[in-house]
Short mmCIF file of C-alpha atoms in Angstrom, two decimals:
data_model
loop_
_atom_site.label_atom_id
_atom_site.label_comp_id
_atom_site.label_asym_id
_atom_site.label_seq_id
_atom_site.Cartn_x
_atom_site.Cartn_y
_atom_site.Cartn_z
CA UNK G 1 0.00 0.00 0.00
CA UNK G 2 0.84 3.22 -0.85
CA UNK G 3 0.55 5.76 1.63
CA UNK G 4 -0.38 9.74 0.11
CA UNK G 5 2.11 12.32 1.92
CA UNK G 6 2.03 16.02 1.46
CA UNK G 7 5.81 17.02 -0.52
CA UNK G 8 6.39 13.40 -1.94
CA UNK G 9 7.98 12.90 -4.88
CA UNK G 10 4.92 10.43 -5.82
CA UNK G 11 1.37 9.75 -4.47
CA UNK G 12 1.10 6.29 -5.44
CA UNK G 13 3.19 3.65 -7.73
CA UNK G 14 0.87 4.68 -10.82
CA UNK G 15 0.27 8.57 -10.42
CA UNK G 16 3.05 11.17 -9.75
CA UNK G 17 1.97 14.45 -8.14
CA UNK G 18 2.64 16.93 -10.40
CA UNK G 19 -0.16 14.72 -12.49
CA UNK G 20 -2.33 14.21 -9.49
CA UNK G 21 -2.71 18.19 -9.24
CA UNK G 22 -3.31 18.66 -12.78
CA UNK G 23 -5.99 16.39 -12.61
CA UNK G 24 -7.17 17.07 -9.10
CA UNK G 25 -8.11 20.76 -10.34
CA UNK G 26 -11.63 21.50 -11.40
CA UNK G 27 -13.65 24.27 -13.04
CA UNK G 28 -14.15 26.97 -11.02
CA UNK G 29 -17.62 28.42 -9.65
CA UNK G 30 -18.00 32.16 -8.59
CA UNK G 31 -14.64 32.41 -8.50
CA UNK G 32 -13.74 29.76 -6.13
CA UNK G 33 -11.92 26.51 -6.80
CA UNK G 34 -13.11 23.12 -6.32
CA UNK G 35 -11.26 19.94 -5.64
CA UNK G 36 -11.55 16.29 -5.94
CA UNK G 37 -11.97 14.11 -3.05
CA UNK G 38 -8.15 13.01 -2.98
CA UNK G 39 -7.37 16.37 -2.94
CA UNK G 40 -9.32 17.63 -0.51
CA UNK G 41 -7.94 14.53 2.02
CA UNK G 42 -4.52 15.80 0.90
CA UNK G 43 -5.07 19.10 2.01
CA UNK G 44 -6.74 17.42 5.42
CA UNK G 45 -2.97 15.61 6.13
CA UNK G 46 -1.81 16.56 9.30
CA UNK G 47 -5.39 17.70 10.81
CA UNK G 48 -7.78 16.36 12.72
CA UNK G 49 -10.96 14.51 10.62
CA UNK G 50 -14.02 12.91 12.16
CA UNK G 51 -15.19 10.10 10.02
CA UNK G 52 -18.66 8.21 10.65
CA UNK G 53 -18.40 4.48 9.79
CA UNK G 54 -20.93 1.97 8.75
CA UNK G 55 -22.76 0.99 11.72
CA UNK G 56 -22.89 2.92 14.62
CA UNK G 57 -19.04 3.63 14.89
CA UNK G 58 -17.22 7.05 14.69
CA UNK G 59 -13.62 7.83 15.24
CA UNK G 60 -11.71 11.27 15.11
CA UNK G 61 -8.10 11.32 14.57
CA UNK G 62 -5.30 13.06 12.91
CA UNK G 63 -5.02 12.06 9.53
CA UNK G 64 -1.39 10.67 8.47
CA UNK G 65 -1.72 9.36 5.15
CA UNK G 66 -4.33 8.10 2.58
CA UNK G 67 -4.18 5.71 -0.55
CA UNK G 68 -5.91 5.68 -3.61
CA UNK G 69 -8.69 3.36 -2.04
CA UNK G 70 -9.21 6.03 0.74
CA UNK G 71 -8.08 3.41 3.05
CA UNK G 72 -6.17 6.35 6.13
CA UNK G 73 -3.63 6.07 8.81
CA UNK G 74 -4.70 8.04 11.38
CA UNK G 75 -3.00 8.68 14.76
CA UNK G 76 -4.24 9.88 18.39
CA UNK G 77 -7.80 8.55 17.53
CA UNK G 78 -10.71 8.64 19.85
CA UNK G 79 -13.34 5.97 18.65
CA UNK G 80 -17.27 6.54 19.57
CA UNK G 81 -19.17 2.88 19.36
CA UNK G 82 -23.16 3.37 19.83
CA UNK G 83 -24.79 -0.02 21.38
CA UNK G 84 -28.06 0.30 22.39
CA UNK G 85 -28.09 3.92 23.15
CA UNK G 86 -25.01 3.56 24.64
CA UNK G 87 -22.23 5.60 24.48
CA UNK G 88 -18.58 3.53 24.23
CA UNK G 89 -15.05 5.79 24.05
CA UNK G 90 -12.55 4.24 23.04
CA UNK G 91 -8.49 5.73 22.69
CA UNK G 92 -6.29 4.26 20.22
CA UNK G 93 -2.58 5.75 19.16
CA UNK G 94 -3.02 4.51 16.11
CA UNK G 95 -5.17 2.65 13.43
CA UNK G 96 -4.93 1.95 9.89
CA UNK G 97 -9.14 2.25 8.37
CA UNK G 98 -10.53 0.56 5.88
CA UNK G 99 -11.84 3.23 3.22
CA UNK G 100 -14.54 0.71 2.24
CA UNK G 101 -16.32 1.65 5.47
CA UNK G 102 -16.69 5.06 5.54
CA UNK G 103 -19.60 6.67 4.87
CA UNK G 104 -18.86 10.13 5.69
CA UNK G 105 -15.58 12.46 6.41
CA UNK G 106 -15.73 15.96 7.64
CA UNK G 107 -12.35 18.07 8.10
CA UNK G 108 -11.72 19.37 11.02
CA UNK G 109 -12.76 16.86 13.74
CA UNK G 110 -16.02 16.90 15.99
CA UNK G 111 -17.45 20.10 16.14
CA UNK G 112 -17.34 21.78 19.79
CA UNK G 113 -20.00 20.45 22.16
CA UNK G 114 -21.47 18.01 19.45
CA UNK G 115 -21.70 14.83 22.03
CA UNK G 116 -23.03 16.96 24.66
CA UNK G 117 -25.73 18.44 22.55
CA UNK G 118 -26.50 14.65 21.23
CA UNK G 119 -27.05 13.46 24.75
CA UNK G 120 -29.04 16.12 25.94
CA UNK G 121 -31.25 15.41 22.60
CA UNK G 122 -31.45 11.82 23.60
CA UNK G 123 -32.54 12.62 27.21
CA UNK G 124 -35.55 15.24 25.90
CA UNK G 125 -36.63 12.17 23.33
CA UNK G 126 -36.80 9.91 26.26
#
């Protein structure tokens, strides 16, 4: 596996980076520039992501490195397991995920007070 680092001489065995960009660049709208997903993750190396999982799994970590598959190495994760209403936090320094079960990915990790506000949801539902 081939692991996608920010100032390497080549993303992956198949693509080298100065192609990767060229391809990675879309039209623009309004004046601002759009990217592909790859490129996007690449700009999201070294920063904190929050990806939901299939199932009732979430984990937040520092992204390392990616692959073509989207498969990530991410470091100083904190992963949230849902069972039965339950809440389960789990610490791990470091996890290699497979990209074939994520469902979403949002930059920038969990945003401020978002577990708090979910449990005080669940306790007005119940």
């Amino acid at each position: 596996m081939y692991i996608f680092k920010r100032n390497s001489p080549f993303i992956c065995s198949f693509v080298h980076s100065s192609l990767l960009r060229s391809l990675t660049r879309m039209a623009t709208v309004s004046g601002s520039e759009t990217f592909l997903p790859l490129a996007l993750m690449d700009k999201c190396i070294g920063s904190k992501i929050w990806v939901m999982l299939k199932g009732d799994k979430e984990i937040v970590g520092k992204l390392v490195g990616f692959d073509e598959y989207v498969n990530m190495v991410l470091e100083d994760v904190t992963e949230y397991t849902y069972i039965n209403n339950v809440k389960k936090v789990n610490k791990i320094k470091k996890l290699l995920l497979n990209g074939l079960n994520i469902t979403i990915m949002v930059p920038g990790g969990v945003p401020v007070n978002y577990y708090d506000y979910e449990e005080k949801l669940e306790e007005n539902i119940a």
